[in-house]
Tab-separated table of C-alpha atoms and ligand atoms in Angstrom:
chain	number	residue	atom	x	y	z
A	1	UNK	CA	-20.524	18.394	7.955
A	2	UNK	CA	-22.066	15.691	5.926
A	3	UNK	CA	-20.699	14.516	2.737
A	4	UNK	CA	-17.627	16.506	2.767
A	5	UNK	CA	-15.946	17.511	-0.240
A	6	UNK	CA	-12.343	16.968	-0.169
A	7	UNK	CA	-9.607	17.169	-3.359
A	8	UNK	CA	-7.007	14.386	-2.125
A	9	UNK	CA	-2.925	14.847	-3.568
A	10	UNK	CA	-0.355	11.964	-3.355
A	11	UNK	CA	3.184	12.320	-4.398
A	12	UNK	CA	5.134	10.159	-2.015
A	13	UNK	CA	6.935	7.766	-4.628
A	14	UNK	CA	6.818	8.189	-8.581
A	15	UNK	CA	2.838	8.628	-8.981
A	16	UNK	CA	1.428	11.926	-8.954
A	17	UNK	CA	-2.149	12.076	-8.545
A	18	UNK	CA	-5.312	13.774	-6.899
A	19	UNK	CA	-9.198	12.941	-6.864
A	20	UNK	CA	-11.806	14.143	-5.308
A	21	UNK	CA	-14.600	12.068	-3.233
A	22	UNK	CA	-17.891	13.296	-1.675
A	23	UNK	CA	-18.599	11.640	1.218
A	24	UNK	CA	-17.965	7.651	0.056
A	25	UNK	CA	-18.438	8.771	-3.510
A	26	UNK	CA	-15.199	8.765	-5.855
A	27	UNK	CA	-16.042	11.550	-8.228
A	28	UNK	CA	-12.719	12.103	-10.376
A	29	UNK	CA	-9.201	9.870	-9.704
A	30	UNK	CA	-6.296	11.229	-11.860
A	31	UNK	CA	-2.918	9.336	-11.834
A	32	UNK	CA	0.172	10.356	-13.384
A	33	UNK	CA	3.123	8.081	-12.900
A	34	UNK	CA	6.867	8.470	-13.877
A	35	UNK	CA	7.499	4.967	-13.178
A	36	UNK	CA	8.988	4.352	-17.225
A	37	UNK	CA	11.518	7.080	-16.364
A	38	UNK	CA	12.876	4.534	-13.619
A	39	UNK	CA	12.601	1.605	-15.179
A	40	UNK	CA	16.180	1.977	-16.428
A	41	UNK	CA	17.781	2.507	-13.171
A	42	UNK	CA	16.207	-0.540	-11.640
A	43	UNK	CA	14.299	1.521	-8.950
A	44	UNK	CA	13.010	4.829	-8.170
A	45	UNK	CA	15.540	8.194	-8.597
A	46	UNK	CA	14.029	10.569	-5.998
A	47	UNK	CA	15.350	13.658	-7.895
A	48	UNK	CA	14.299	12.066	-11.079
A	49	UNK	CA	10.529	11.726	-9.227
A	50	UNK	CA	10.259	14.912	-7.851
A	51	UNK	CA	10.701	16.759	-11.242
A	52	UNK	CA	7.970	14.775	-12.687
A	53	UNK	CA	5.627	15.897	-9.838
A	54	UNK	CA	6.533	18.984	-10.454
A	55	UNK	CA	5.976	19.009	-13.903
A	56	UNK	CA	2.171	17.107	-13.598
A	57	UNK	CA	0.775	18.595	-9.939
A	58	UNK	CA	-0.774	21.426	-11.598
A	59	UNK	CA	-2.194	19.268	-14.805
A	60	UNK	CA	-3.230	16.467	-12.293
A	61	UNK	CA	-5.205	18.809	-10.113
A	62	UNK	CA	-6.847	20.694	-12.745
A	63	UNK	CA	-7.686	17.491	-14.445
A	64	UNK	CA	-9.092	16.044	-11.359
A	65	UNK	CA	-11.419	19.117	-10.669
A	66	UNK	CA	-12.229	19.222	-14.400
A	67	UNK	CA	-13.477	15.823	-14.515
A	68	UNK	CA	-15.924	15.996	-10.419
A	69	UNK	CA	-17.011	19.373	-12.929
A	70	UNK	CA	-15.514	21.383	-10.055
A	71	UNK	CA	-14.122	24.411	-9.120
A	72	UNK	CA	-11.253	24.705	-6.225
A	73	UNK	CA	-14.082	27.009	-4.203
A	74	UNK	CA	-16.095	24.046	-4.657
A	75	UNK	CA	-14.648	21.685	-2.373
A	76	UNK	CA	-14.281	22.035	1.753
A	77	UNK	CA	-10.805	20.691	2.517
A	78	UNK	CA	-7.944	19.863	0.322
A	79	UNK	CA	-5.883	16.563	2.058
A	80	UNK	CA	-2.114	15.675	1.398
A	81	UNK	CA	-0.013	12.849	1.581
A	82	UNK	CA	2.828	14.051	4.101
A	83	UNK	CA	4.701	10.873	4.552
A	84	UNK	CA	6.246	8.248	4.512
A	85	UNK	CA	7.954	8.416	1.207
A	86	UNK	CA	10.924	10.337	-0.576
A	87	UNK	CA	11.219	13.270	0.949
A	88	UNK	CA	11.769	15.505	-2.340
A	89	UNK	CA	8.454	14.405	-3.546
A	90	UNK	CA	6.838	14.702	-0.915
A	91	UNK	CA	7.618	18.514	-0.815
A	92	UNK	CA	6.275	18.788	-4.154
A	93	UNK	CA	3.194	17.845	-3.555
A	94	UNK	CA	2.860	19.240	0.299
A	95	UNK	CA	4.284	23.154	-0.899
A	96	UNK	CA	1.565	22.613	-4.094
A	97	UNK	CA	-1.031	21.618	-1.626
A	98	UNK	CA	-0.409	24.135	1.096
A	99	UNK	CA	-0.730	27.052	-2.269
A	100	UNK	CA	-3.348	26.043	-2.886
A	101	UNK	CA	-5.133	26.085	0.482
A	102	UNK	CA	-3.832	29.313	1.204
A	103	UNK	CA	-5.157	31.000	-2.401
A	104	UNK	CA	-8.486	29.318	-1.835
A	105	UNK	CA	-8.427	29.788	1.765
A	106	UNK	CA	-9.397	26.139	2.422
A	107	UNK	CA	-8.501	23.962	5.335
A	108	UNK	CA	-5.259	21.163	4.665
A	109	UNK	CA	-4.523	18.060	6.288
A	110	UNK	CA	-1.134	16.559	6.245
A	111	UNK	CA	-2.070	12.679	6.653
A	112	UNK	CA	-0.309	9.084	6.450
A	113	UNK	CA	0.042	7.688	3.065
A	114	UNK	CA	-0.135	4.173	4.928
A	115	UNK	CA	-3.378	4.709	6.684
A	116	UNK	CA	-4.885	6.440	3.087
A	117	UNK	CA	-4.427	2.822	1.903
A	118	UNK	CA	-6.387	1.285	4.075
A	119	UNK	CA	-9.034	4.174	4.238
A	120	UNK	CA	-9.849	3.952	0.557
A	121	UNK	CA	-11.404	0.349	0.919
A	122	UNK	CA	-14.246	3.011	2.620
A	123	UNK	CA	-15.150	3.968	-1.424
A	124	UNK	CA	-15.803	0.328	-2.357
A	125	UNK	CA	-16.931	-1.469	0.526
A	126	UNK	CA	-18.568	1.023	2.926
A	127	UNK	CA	-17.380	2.486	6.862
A	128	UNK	CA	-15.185	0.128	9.026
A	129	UNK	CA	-16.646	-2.084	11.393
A	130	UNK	CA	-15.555	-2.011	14.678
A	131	UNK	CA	-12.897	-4.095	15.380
A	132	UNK	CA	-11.734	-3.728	11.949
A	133	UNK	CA	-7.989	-5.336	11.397
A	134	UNK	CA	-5.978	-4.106	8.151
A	135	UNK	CA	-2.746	-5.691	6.393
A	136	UNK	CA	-0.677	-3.150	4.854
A	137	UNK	CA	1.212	-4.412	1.922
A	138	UNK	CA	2.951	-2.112	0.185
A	139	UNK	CA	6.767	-1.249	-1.166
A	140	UNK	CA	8.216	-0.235	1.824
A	141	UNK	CA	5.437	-1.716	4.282
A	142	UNK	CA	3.890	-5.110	5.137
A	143	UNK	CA	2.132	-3.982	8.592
A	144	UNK	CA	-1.308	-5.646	10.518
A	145	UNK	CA	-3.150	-2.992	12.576
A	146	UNK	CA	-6.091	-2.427	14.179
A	147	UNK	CA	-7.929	-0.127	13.351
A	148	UNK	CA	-10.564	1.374	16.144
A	149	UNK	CA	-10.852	4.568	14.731
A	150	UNK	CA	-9.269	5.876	10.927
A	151	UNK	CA	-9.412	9.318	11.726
A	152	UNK	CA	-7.904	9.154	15.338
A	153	UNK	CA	-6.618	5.710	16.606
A	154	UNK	CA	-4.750	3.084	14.973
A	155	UNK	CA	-2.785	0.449	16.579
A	156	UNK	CA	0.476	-1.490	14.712
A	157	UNK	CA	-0.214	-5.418	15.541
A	158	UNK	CA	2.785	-6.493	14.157
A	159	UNK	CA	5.216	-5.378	11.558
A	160	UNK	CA	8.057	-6.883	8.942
A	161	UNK	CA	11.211	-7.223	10.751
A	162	UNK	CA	13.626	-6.794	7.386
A	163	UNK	CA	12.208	-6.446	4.166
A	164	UNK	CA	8.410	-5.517	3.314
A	165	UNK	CA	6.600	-8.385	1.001
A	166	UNK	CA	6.581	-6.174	-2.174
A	167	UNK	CA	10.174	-5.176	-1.153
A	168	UNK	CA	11.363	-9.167	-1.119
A	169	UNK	CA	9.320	-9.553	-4.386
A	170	UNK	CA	11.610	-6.258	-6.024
A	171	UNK	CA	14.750	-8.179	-4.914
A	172	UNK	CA	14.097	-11.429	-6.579
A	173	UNK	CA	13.008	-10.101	-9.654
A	174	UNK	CA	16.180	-7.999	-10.291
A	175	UNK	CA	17.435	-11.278	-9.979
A	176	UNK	CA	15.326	-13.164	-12.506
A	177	UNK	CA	16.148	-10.261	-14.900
A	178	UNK	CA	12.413	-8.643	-14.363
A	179	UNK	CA	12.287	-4.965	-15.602
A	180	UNK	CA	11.458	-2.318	-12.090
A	181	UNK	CA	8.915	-3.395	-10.369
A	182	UNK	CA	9.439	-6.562	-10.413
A	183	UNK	CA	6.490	-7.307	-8.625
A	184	UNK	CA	3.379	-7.828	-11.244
A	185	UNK	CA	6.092	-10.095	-13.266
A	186	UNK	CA	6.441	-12.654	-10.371
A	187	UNK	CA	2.880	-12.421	-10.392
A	188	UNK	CA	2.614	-13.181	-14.241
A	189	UNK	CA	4.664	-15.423	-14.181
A	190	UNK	CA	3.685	-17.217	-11.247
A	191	UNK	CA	0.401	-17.744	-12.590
A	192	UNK	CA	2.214	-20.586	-14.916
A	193	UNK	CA	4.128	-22.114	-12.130
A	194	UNK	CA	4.134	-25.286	-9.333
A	195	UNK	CA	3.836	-23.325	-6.099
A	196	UNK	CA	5.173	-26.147	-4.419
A	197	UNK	CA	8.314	-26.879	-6.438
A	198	UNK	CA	10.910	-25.436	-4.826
A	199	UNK	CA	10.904	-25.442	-0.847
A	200	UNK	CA	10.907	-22.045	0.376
A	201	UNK	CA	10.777	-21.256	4.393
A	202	UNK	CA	7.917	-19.041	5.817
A	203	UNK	CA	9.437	-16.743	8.190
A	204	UNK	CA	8.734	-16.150	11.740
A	205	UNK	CA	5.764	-19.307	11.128
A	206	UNK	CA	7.539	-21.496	13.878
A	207	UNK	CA	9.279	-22.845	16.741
A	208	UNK	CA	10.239	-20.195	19.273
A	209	UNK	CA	10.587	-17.064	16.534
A	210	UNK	CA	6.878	-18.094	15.629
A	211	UNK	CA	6.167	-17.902	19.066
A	212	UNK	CA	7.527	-14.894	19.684
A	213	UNK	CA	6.690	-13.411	17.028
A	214	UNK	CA	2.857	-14.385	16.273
A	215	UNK	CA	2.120	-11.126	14.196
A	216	UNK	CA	5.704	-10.031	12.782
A	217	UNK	CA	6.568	-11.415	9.383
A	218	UNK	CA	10.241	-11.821	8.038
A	219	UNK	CA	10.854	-11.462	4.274
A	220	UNK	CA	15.012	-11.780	3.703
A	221	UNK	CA	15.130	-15.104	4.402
A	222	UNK	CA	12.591	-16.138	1.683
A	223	UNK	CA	14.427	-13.538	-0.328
A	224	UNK	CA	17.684	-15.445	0.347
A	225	UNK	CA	16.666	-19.048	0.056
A	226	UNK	CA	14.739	-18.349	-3.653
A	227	UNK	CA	18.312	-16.293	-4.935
A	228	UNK	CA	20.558	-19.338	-3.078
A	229	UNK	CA	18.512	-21.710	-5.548
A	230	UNK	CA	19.040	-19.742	-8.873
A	231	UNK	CA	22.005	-19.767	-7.784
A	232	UNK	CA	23.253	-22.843	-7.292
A	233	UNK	CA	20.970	-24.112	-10.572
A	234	UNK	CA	22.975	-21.604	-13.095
A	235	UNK	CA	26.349	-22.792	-11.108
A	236	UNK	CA	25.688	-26.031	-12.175
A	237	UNK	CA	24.665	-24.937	-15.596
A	238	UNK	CA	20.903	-25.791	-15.284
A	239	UNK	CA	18.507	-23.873	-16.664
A	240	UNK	CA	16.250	-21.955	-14.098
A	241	UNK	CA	12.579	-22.629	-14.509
A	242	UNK	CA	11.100	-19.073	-13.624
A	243	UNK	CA	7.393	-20.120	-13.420
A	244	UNK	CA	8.008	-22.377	-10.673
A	245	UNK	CA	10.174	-20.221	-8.865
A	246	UNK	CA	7.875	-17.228	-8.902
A	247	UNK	CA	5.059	-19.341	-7.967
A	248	UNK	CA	6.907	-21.090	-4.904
A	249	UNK	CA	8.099	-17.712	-3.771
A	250	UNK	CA	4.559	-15.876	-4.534
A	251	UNK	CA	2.712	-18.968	-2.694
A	252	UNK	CA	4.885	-18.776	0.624
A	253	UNK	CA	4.681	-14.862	0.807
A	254	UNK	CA	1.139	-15.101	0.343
A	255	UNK	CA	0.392	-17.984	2.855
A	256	UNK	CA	2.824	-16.354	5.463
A	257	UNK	CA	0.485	-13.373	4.798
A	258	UNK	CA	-2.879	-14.762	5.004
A	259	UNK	CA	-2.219	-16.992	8.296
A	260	UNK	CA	-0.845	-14.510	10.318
A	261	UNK	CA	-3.727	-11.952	9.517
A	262	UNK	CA	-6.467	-14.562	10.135
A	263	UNK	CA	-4.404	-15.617	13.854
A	264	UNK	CA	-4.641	-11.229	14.074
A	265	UNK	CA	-8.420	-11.767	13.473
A	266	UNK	CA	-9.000	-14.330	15.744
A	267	UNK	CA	-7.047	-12.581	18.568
A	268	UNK	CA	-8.980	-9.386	18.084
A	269	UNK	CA	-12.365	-10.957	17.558
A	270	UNK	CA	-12.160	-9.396	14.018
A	271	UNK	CA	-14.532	-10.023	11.602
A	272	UNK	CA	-13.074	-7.761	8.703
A	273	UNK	CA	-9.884	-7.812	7.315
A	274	UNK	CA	-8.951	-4.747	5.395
A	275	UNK	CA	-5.926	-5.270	2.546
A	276	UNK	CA	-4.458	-2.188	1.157
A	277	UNK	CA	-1.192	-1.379	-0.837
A	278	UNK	CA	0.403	-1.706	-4.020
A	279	UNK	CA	1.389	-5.367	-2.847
A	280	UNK	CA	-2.547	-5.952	-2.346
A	281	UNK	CA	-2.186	-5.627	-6.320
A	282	UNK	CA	-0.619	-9.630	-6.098
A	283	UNK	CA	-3.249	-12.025	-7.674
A	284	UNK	CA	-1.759	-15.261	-5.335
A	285	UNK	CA	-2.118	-12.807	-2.165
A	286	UNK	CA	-5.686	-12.004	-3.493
A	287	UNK	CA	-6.747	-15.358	-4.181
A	288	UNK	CA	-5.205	-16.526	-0.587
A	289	UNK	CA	-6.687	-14.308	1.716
A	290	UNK	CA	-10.302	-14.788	0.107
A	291	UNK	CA	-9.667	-18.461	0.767
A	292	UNK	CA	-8.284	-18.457	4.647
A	293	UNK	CA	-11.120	-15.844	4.916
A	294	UNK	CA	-13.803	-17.696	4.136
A	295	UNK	CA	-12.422	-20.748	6.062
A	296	UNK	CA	-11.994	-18.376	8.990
A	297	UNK	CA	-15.601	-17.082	8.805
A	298	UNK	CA	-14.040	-13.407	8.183
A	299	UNK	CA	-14.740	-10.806	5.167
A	300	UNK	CA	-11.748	-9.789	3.589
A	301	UNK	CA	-12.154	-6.681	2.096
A	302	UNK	CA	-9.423	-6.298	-1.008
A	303	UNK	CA	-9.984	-2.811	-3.226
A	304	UNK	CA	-9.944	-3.448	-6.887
A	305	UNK	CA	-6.060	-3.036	-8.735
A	306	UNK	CA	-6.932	0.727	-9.194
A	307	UNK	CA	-7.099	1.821	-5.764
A	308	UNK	CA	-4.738	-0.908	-4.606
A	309	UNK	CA	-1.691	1.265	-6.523
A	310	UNK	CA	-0.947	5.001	-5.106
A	311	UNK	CA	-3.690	7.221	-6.150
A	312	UNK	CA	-5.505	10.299	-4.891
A	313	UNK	CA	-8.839	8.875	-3.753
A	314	UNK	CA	-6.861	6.925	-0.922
A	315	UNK	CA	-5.583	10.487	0.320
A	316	UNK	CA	-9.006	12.177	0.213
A	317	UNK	CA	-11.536	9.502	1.654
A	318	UNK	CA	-9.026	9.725	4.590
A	319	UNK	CA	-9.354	13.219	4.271
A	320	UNK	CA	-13.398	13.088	4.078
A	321	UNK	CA	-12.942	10.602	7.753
A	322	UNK	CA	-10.593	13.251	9.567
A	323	UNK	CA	-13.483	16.189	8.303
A	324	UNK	CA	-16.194	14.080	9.331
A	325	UNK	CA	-14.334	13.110	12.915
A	326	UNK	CA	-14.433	16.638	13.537
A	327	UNK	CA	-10.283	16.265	13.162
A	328	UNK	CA	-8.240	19.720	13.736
A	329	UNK	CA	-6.737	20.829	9.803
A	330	UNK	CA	-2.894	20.465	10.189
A	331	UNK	CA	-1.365	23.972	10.856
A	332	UNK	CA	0.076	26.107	7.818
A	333	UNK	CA	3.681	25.080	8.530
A	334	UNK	CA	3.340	21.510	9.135
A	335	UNK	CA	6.279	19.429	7.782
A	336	UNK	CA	6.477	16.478	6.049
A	337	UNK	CA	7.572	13.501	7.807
A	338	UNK	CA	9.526	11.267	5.440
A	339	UNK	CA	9.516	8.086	8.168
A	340	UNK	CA	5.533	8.863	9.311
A	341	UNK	CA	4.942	6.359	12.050
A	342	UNK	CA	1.970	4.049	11.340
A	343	UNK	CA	0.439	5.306	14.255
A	344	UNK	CA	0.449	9.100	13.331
A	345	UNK	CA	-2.478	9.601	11.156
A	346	UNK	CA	-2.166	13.236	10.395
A	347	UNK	CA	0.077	16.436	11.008
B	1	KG4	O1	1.967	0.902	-2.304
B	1	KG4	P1	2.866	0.949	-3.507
B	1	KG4	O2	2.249	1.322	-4.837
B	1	KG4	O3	4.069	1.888	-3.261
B	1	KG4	C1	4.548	2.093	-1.977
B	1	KG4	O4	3.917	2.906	-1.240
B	1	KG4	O5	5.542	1.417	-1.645
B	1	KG4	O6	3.528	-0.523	-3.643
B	1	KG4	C2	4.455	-0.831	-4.663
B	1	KG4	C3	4.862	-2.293	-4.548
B	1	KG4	C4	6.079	-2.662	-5.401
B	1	KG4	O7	6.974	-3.415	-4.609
B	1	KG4	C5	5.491	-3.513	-6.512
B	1	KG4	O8	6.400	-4.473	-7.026
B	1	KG4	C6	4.356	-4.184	-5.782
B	1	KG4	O9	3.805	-3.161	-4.967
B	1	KG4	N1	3.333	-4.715	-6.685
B	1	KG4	C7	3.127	-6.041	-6.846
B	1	KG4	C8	2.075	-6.172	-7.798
B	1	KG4	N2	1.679	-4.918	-8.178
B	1	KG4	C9	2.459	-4.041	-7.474
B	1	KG4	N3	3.720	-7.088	-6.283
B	1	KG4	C10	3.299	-8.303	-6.631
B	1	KG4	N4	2.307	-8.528	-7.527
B	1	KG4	C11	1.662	-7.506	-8.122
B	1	KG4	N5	0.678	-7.736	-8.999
B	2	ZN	ZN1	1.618	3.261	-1.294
């Protein structure tokens, strides 16, 4: 089938959203998020995220069809995100899905959240090249893989052995006293700093763990050293000067980041670097990997902030690759996988 049709649904964390793309065309991307409703808590309340799917799947679908000027009969395969995330909301959105299939008698594919990030770059930037090598960067994920096929085959390089980058990020905001996430106000903040005022190790970077580890990255102890400082300043009654430690902690994360995926390039004779999740958001990360990039002679391929976040399109392009591959739909009563394996790209 050539430019398939495909209405894409994502409701693994506190965004629910769907879009639909034709082929590599985005033609509507509706995002509702229940993020504020968190915010409180200091992180996300699955039961508190699942009833806001609930309440905005059928809005968020109807608006997204409204706005391609679409019908459901319209489009050839509806595609679902069916892990990882919080397993209440991803029933939401899975039961929705499959009703919808089964009313309009369409096809549904269960697929990886994780790999939808990295497919969506496909809407800006074109199909993969081979040899194509992706960072994942997300809450719960800071991955490298390589990708040799997005509808069938990807490979994990190497992974985070503790916490993910955006995860690390979270922690030392709560800190610092940021609102949930915590993430885009290291970022702000950062942007005022001296990324070289505090000393902050770069995990698994060298001696023997380097060694051993060329592709893994390790987050907690960066996490630990920046919360060891504030610390010890507000022990001994000094004031903390948040710019700088944002932008030391921002500026290691990122450079940890951005050497280890160039080393991944190198060793797979990549010349494209994919960068996908909400961490991908992170203006230091963004400005780093451009930088190493075009020092390492490779095109790093970075979606713009709207399609970095969770969204719809991400769940759909994938859907449009598995159509296109030719990919069997996932049977009526497949289950959603809260811990999806990175290498598992659909049910
Ligand atoms: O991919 P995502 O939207 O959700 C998951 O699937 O986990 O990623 C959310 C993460 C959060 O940790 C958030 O703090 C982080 O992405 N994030 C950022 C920025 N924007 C979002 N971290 C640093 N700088 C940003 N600008
Ligand atoms: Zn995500």
């Amino acid at each position: 089938m050539s430019e398939p049709v495909v209405l894409g649904i994502e409701s693994t964390c506190d965004e629910t959203a769907a879009a639909i793309v034709r082929g590599r065309e985005l033609l509507s991307n509706v995002v509702a998020s229940s993020m504020e409703e968190h915010a409180r808590y200091g992180g996300v309340i699955p039961e508190i995220a699942s009833r806001a799917h609930a309440e905005a799947f059928v809005p968020c679908v109807s608006k997204a069809l409204a706005d391609a000027g679409m019908e459901l009969s319209d489009v050839d395969a509806i595609a679902v995100s069916a892990g990882p995330g919080l397993a209440g909301c991803l029933a939401v959105g899975v039961s929705g899905a499959k009703a919808l299939a089964w009313a309009a008698n369409k096809p549904i594919y269960g697929i990886n959240h994780v790999i939808g990030h990295i497919a969506v770059t496909q809407l800006q930037f074109g199909p993969f090249p081979p040899d194509t090598l992706a960072l994942i960067v997300s809450g719960g994920h800071t991955s490298l893989l390589h990708v040799e096929d997005v509808a069938r085959h990807v490979d994990v390089v190497g992974t985070t052995l503790d916490d993910a980058a955006g995860e690390c990020f979270d922690k030392v905001a709560r800190l610092l006293g940021f609102p949930y996430p915590g993430g885009p106000h290291i970022d702000r903040h950062a942007q005022n700093g001296d990324p070289h005022a505090i000393k902050v190790p770069q995990g698994l970077t060298q001696g023997q763990a380097g060694a051993r580890h060329p592709y893994d990255f390790s987050f907690s102890g960066v996490k630990t050293a920046v919360a060891r400082w504030v610390e010890g300043r507000q022990a001994a009654g000094l004031d903390v000067p948040v710019d700088d430690v944002c932008a030391s902690l921002a500026d290691s994360v990122a450079t940890v980041l951005a050497r280890k995926a160039m080393r991944g390039c190198e060793q797979y004779g990549s010349k494209t670097l994919i960068v996908g999740g909400g961490f991908s958001a992170n203006s230091q990360l963004r400005a780093k990997l451009l930088e190493y990039g075009e020092r390492h002679g490779v095109e790093v391929r970075i979606p713009q902030i709207k399609l970095c976040t969770d969204n719809g399109a991400m769940v759909a392009m994938l859907g449009v690759n598995l159509v296109e591959a030719g990919v069997s739909p996932s049977a009526p009563d497949f289950a959603i996988d809260s811990a999806m394996p990175m290498t598992k790209i659909s049910m």
